[in-house]
GROMACS .gro file of C-alpha atoms in nm:
model
  148
    1MET     CA    1   0.000   0.000   0.000
    2SER     CA    2   0.292   0.237  -0.049
    3LYS     CA    3   0.248   0.327  -0.416
    4THR     CA    4   0.229   0.693  -0.500
    5VAL     CA    5   0.270   0.872  -0.828
    6SER     CA    6   0.600   0.848  -1.011
    7ASN     CA    7   0.842   1.139  -1.012
    8ASP     CA    8   0.767   1.202  -1.381
    9GLU     CA    9   0.395   1.230  -1.309
   10GLN     CA   10   0.452   1.457  -1.007
   11GLU     CA   11   0.652   1.705  -1.212
   12SER     CA   12   0.354   1.775  -1.436
   13TRP     CA   13   0.152   1.955  -1.166
   14PRO     CA   14   0.237   2.209  -0.894
   15ALA     CA   15   0.425   2.082  -0.589
   16VAL     CA   16   0.171   2.254  -0.364
   17LEU     CA   17  -0.078   1.982  -0.463
   18THR     CA   18   0.140   1.728  -0.282
   19TYR     CA   19   0.173   1.920   0.046
   20TRP     CA   20  -0.126   1.740   0.203
   21ARG     CA   21   0.062   1.409   0.174
   22SER     CA   22   0.412   1.528   0.254
   23LEU     CA   23   0.399   1.800   0.522
   24PRO     CA   24   0.264   1.766   0.879
   25ALA     CA   25   0.019   2.023   1.014
   26GLU     CA   26   0.276   2.207   1.226
   27THR     CA   27   0.480   2.288   0.914
   28PHE     CA   28   0.211   2.512   0.768
   29ASP     CA   29   0.303   2.866   0.860
   30GLN     CA   30   0.108   3.158   0.712
   31CYS     CA   31   0.327   3.163   0.400
   32LEU     CA   32   0.256   2.796   0.317
   33GLN     CA   33  -0.113   2.841   0.397
   34ASP     CA   34  -0.126   3.135   0.156
   35GLU     CA   35   0.050   2.927  -0.110
   36VAL     CA   36  -0.211   2.651  -0.074
   37ALA     CA   37  -0.497   2.903  -0.081
   38SER     CA   38  -0.357   3.069  -0.393
   39CYS     CA   39  -0.323   2.736  -0.570
   40VAL     CA   40  -0.678   2.631  -0.478
   41ARG     CA   41  -0.823   2.967  -0.586
   42GLY     CA   42  -0.648   2.927  -0.921
   43VAL     CA   43  -0.839   2.608  -1.005
   44MET     CA   44  -1.115   2.652  -1.261
   45THR     CA   45  -1.397   2.398  -1.267
   46THR     CA   46  -1.759   2.364  -1.372
   47MET     CA   47  -1.830   2.093  -1.112
   48GLY     CA   48  -2.060   2.255  -0.855
   49ASP     CA   49  -1.937   2.066  -0.547
   50LEU     CA   50  -1.572   2.119  -0.628
   51ARG     CA   51  -1.636   2.486  -0.700
   52SER     CA   52  -1.802   2.526  -0.358
   53ALA     CA   53  -1.509   2.351  -0.189
   54ILE     CA   54  -1.264   2.575  -0.373
   55GLU     CA   55  -1.457   2.877  -0.247
   56GLY     CA   56  -1.398   2.756   0.109
   57ASP     CA   57  -1.708   2.550   0.190
   58ALA     CA   58  -1.555   2.309   0.443
   59ALA     CA   59  -1.860   2.081   0.454
   60THR     CA   60  -1.847   2.030   0.078
   61ALA     CA   61  -1.469   1.974   0.085
   62CYS     CA   62  -1.520   1.710   0.357
   63SER     CA   63  -1.800   1.548   0.159
   64LEU     CA   64  -1.587   1.528  -0.156
   65ALA     CA   65  -1.299   1.370   0.034
   66LEU     CA   66  -1.521   1.120   0.214
   67ARG     CA   67  -1.703   1.016  -0.104
   68MET     CA   68  -1.378   0.967  -0.293
   69THR     CA   69  -1.272   0.606  -0.340
   70ILE     CA   70  -0.931   0.539  -0.192
   71PRO     CA   71  -0.702   0.495  -0.492
   72ALA     CA   72  -0.432   0.236  -0.550
   73ARG     CA   73  -0.216   0.525  -0.672
   74ILE     CA   74  -0.242   0.894  -0.594
   75GLY     CA   75  -0.313   1.102  -0.902
   76PRO     CA   76  -0.420   1.456  -0.993
   77HIS     CA   77  -0.786   1.417  -0.892
   78VAL     CA   78  -0.696   1.291  -0.544
   79ASP     CA   79  -0.434   1.565  -0.503
   80LEU     CA   80  -0.686   1.831  -0.604
   81VAL     CA   81  -0.962   1.709  -0.371
   82MET     CA   82  -0.722   1.663  -0.080
   83THR     CA   83  -0.553   2.001  -0.136
   84THR     CA   84  -0.894   2.166  -0.134
   85LEU     CA   85  -0.967   1.987   0.194
   86LEU     CA   86  -0.625   2.093   0.328
   87ASN     CA   87  -0.710   2.455   0.253
   88CYS     CA   88  -1.026   2.424   0.466
   89ALA     CA   89  -0.844   2.229   0.740
   90PHE     CA   90  -0.633   2.531   0.832
   91VAL     CA   91  -0.936   2.697   0.993
   92ASN     CA   92  -1.201   2.427   1.033
   93PRO     CA   93  -1.159   2.152   1.296
   94GLY     CA   94  -1.398   1.918   1.112
   95ALA     CA   95  -1.197   1.947   0.792
   96ALA     CA   96  -0.875   1.881   0.989
   97LEU     CA   97  -1.031   1.565   1.132
   98VAL     CA   98  -1.149   1.443   0.790
   99LEU     CA   99  -0.803   1.513   0.649
  100SER     CA  100  -0.652   1.305   0.927
  101ASN     CA  101  -0.897   1.023   0.862
  102ARG     CA  102  -0.837   1.014   0.488
  103LEU     CA  103  -0.460   1.033   0.531
  104GLU     CA  104  -0.479   0.711   0.736
  105GLN     CA  105  -0.631   0.538   0.435
  106MET     CA  106  -0.411   0.667   0.154
  107PRO     CA  107  -0.148   0.459  -0.025
  108LEU     CA  108   0.148   0.621   0.150
  109PRO     CA  109   0.438   0.465   0.339
  110TRP     CA  110   0.299   0.369   0.680
  111ARG     CA  111   0.531   0.589   0.888
  112ARG     CA  112   0.452   0.899   0.684
  113ARG     CA  113   0.082   0.812   0.686
  114ALA     CA  114   0.084   0.778   1.067
  115ARG     CA  115   0.289   1.095   1.121
  116LEU     CA  116   0.071   1.307   0.894
  117SER     CA  117  -0.256   1.169   1.027
  118THR     CA  118  -0.151   1.225   1.388
  119SER     CA  119  -0.039   1.581   1.316
  120TRP     CA  120  -0.383   1.669   1.177
  121LYS     CA  121  -0.559   1.502   1.472
  122VAL     CA  122  -0.357   1.721   1.708
  123TYR     CA  123  -0.432   2.027   1.493
  124ASN     CA  124  -0.803   1.937   1.506
  125ILE     CA  125  -0.786   1.945   1.887
  126TYR     CA  126  -0.601   2.277   1.874
  127LEU     CA  127  -0.866   2.432   1.646
  128ALA     CA  128  -1.154   2.293   1.851
  129ARG     CA  129  -0.999   2.420   2.172
  130ARG     CA  130  -0.930   2.760   2.017
  131SER     CA  131  -1.292   2.790   1.905
  132TYR     CA  132  -1.393   2.785   2.272
  133GLY     CA  133  -1.161   3.079   2.337
  134ARG     CA  134  -0.998   3.087   2.677
  135ARG     CA  135  -1.279   2.883   2.830
  136SER     CA  136  -1.225   2.517   2.885
  137ILE     CA  137  -1.422   2.260   2.688
  138PRO     CA  138  -1.766   2.230   2.851
  139VAL     CA  139  -1.779   1.940   3.095
  140ALA     CA  140  -2.096   1.809   2.925
  141LEU     CA  141  -1.893   1.739   2.610
  142LEU     CA  142  -1.636   1.539   2.803
  143ARG     CA  143  -1.884   1.312   2.982
  144ARG     CA  144  -1.961   0.969   2.849
  145ASP     CA  145  -2.318   0.899   2.733
  146HIS     CA  146  -2.402   0.697   3.043
  147GLU     CA  147  -2.292   0.986   3.268
  148ARG     CA  148  -2.525   1.244   3.109
   0.00000   0.00000   0.00000
């Protein structure tokens, strides 16, 4: 399960489209985030769902990624969908969690797959925590179902 695209195939599209499968969450400073956003904004499509995801609709980006069949080899379509999801994952905890989930399933070397997936799970927690501001996560969310 460690097949990816060949080097010849990778050279035919922008390197930014491979960031989702090569760089952990903590690597993305504002400059790299802007580079991803610029690349995603530059994509032209007539597909309604993809267009919505490109415009920043995190729910649609998540839906596209979750409906996508896991490929035997990573190609341009997968890179585009996952880069669009990556762009949303910078600010949306749900998108970060979906990115983590899909990374676990991709045909990448297992160590890289685990490292990347874990980094986005941690980033998901960071974003979720940040969305509550300085308050702690409400106790009701931390309780198990039988305790409520």
